[in-house]
Amino acid sequence: MTQTQPRSRTFTWSDPSINAASLGRRSGLELLTSMIAGELPPPPVMHLIDMSRMTAEEGRVVVEMEVQEFHYNPLGSVHGGVLSTLLDTAAGCSVHSTLPAGVGYTSLDLNVKFLRPATVRSGVLRCEGNVLQRGRRTALAEAKVLDSAGRLIAHATSTCLLFDLEPPAV
């Protein structure tokens, strides 16, 4: 039976300037664990694609997302941009988890390999990011997306640029 009624989705998010005000004042791991504990709101992108859970320790971050139809591309599988967002989040946040207060990062590149499609039958996707090497100005991280059966869906490597943050305005 084909569902013919329109589907809709509504979501809300918190003001991103709340987290921005903490940049430079906390280490990356402190910022991430504050978001996980609910002391700071998650970034809007987590609500946009419905990432449901995050764990963090130094050099390692895991994010999860249950596949929904609104993640689909025209072929009926999760859009590569959604998978790339998961991979970029896990890889970038794993780098962030190693940074002291006053140091920021940005992704320089994200090299993604898509290995199999993900659909609602894939269940919860688990994306794990790990730092492979961190220097003074760049860091290399990898991330992988696994479906609920433990099959590898996608893999990525990311290079991040590290930089000093501007001191917060008083």
Tab-separated table of C-alpha atoms in Angstrom:
chain	number	residue	atom	x	y	z
A	1	MET	CA	0.000	0.000	0.000
A	2	THR	CA	1.384	3.379	-0.997
A	3	GLN	CA	0.970	6.319	1.343
A	4	THR	CA	-0.403	9.244	-0.633
A	5	GLN	CA	-1.039	11.882	2.027
A	6	PRO	CA	1.580	14.625	2.328
A	7	ARG	CA	4.215	14.295	4.984
A	8	SER	CA	5.419	17.232	7.036
A	9	ARG	CA	8.062	17.964	9.601
A	10	THR	CA	8.504	20.810	12.062
A	11	PHE	CA	11.554	21.425	14.198
A	12	THR	CA	12.895	24.077	16.521
A	13	TRP	CA	16.384	25.081	17.578
A	14	SER	CA	18.107	27.324	20.086
A	15	ASP	CA	19.928	30.555	19.344
A	16	PRO	CA	23.418	29.523	18.134
A	17	SER	CA	24.965	32.598	19.740
A	18	ILE	CA	24.546	30.871	23.128
A	19	ASN	CA	27.250	28.353	22.208
A	20	ALA	CA	29.290	30.949	20.330
A	21	ALA	CA	29.586	32.924	23.575
A	22	SER	CA	31.375	29.920	25.130
A	23	LEU	CA	33.989	29.648	22.383
A	24	GLY	CA	37.436	30.425	23.686
A	25	ARG	CA	36.334	30.104	27.308
A	26	ARG	CA	36.129	26.300	27.478
A	27	SER	CA	38.147	23.492	26.006
A	28	GLY	CA	36.580	21.655	23.099
A	29	LEU	CA	35.812	18.630	25.253
A	30	GLU	CA	34.225	20.833	27.941
A	31	LEU	CA	32.015	22.480	25.314
A	32	LEU	CA	30.941	19.133	23.842
A	33	THR	CA	30.228	17.531	27.220
A	34	SER	CA	28.211	20.616	28.248
A	35	MET	CA	26.042	20.151	25.146
A	36	ILE	CA	25.674	16.418	25.815
A	37	ALA	CA	24.651	17.121	29.425
A	38	GLY	CA	22.050	19.668	28.282
A	39	GLU	CA	23.835	22.624	29.896
A	40	LEU	CA	24.290	24.148	26.434
A	41	PRO	CA	21.933	23.598	23.493
A	42	PRO	CA	23.021	21.417	20.582
A	43	PRO	CA	23.842	23.255	17.368
A	44	PRO	CA	20.927	23.808	14.957
A	45	VAL	CA	22.271	21.264	12.439
A	46	MET	CA	21.649	18.471	14.944
A	47	HIS	CA	17.947	19.381	14.922
A	48	LEU	CA	17.892	19.904	11.156
A	49	ILE	CA	18.889	16.334	10.324
A	50	ASP	CA	17.642	14.864	13.617
A	51	MET	CA	20.907	13.605	15.086
A	52	SER	CA	19.683	11.995	18.266
A	53	ARG	CA	22.672	11.315	20.474
A	54	MET	CA	26.310	12.239	20.924
A	55	THR	CA	29.090	10.927	23.134
A	56	ALA	CA	32.546	12.468	23.415
A	57	GLU	CA	35.902	11.744	24.938
A	58	GLU	CA	39.275	13.177	24.047
A	59	GLY	CA	39.994	12.354	20.405
A	60	ARG	CA	36.763	10.389	19.823
A	61	VAL	CA	33.141	11.396	19.168
A	62	VAL	CA	30.114	9.272	18.275
A	63	VAL	CA	26.865	10.683	16.854
A	64	GLU	CA	23.720	8.729	16.037
A	65	MET	CA	20.795	9.324	13.724
A	66	GLU	CA	17.742	7.203	13.018
A	67	VAL	CA	17.111	7.140	9.276
A	68	GLN	CA	13.868	8.904	8.331
A	69	GLU	CA	12.201	9.450	4.961
A	70	PHE	CA	13.089	13.149	5.054
A	71	HIS	CA	16.755	12.110	4.716
A	72	TYR	CA	16.055	10.500	1.328
A	73	ASN	CA	17.308	11.446	-2.114
A	74	PRO	CA	15.208	10.769	-5.258
A	75	LEU	CA	16.477	7.162	-5.329
A	76	GLY	CA	14.876	6.312	-1.987
A	77	SER	CA	18.023	6.166	0.135
A	78	VAL	CA	19.761	8.583	2.494
A	79	HIS	CA	21.154	11.588	0.606
A	80	GLY	CA	24.950	11.713	0.459
A	81	GLY	CA	24.878	15.207	1.936
A	82	VAL	CA	23.185	13.877	5.077
A	83	LEU	CA	25.801	11.134	5.417
A	84	SER	CA	28.541	13.702	4.776
A	85	THR	CA	27.102	15.916	7.511
A	86	LEU	CA	27.268	13.008	9.958
A	87	LEU	CA	30.849	12.242	8.918
A	88	ASP	CA	31.945	15.898	9.089
A	89	THR	CA	30.319	16.291	12.508
A	90	ALA	CA	32.003	13.222	14.010
A	91	ALA	CA	35.424	13.908	12.465
A	92	GLY	CA	35.387	17.638	13.260
A	93	CYS	CA	34.081	17.190	16.798
A	94	SER	CA	36.719	14.515	17.487
A	95	VAL	CA	39.334	17.162	16.642
A	96	HIS	CA	37.446	19.752	18.703
A	97	SER	CA	37.554	17.383	21.699
A	98	THR	CA	41.369	17.668	21.764
A	99	LEU	CA	41.586	21.466	21.660
A	100	PRO	CA	42.316	23.678	24.659
A	101	ALA	CA	40.320	26.801	25.448
A	102	GLY	CA	41.157	29.567	22.993
A	103	VAL	CA	41.786	27.279	19.999
A	104	GLY	CA	39.250	26.711	17.241
A	105	TYR	CA	39.109	24.645	14.065
A	106	THR	CA	37.491	24.476	10.676
A	107	SER	CA	37.324	21.676	8.130
A	108	LEU	CA	39.763	22.099	5.259
A	109	ASP	CA	38.516	19.047	3.389
A	110	LEU	CA	36.289	16.024	3.709
A	111	ASN	CA	37.032	13.011	1.522
A	112	VAL	CA	34.026	10.667	1.575
A	113	LYS	CA	33.598	7.132	0.264
A	114	PHE	CA	29.993	5.895	0.060
A	115	LEU	CA	29.968	2.097	0.279
A	116	ARG	CA	26.299	1.076	0.466
A	117	PRO	CA	22.915	2.790	0.603
A	118	ALA	CA	21.144	3.509	3.874
A	119	THR	CA	17.337	3.391	4.168
A	120	VAL	CA	14.800	3.340	6.983
A	121	ARG	CA	15.525	-0.406	7.182
A	122	SER	CA	19.089	0.514	8.186
A	123	GLY	CA	17.780	1.697	11.560
A	124	VAL	CA	19.996	3.921	13.687
A	125	LEU	CA	23.174	5.023	11.958
A	126	ARG	CA	26.189	5.273	14.256
A	127	CYS	CA	28.981	7.581	13.150
A	128	GLU	CA	32.294	7.413	14.995
A	129	GLY	CA	35.027	10.002	14.512
A	130	ASN	CA	38.614	9.603	15.690
A	131	VAL	CA	41.648	11.862	15.556
A	132	LEU	CA	44.486	10.208	13.680
A	133	GLN	CA	47.084	12.985	14.089
A	134	ARG	CA	47.038	16.458	15.599
A	135	GLY	CA	49.765	19.008	15.060
A	136	ARG	CA	50.037	22.700	15.891
A	137	ARG	CA	48.171	23.961	12.794
A	138	THR	CA	46.336	20.970	11.328
A	139	ALA	CA	44.680	17.761	12.466
A	140	LEU	CA	43.713	14.626	10.552
A	141	ALA	CA	40.618	12.681	11.572
A	142	GLU	CA	38.557	9.840	10.183
A	143	ALA	CA	34.919	8.918	10.591
A	144	LYS	CA	32.794	5.937	9.642
A	145	VAL	CA	29.036	5.391	9.464
A	146	LEU	CA	27.690	1.982	10.460
A	147	ASP	CA	24.086	0.782	10.188
A	148	SER	CA	22.284	-1.000	13.033
A	149	ALA	CA	23.640	-4.359	11.757
A	150	GLY	CA	27.221	-3.059	11.979
A	151	ARG	CA	27.710	-2.775	8.202
A	152	LEU	CA	29.940	0.014	6.940
A	153	ILE	CA	27.832	2.580	5.032
A	154	ALA	CA	30.408	5.351	4.461
A	155	HIS	CA	33.927	6.378	5.477
A	156	ALA	CA	35.659	9.755	5.452
A	157	THR	CA	38.916	11.446	6.261
A	158	SER	CA	39.054	15.110	7.173
A	159	THR	CA	41.819	17.642	7.563
A	160	CYS	CA	41.067	20.472	9.979
A	161	LEU	CA	42.828	23.810	10.287
A	162	LEU	CA	43.554	24.830	13.895
A	163	PHE	CA	43.688	28.508	14.834
A	164	ASP	CA	43.652	30.843	17.824
A	165	LEU	CA	40.217	32.251	18.606
A	166	GLU	CA	39.647	35.944	19.098
A	167	PRO	CA	39.294	36.783	22.796
A	168	PRO	CA	35.604	37.086	23.743
A	169	ALA	CA	34.209	40.615	23.832
A	170	VAL	CA	33.649	41.948	27.319
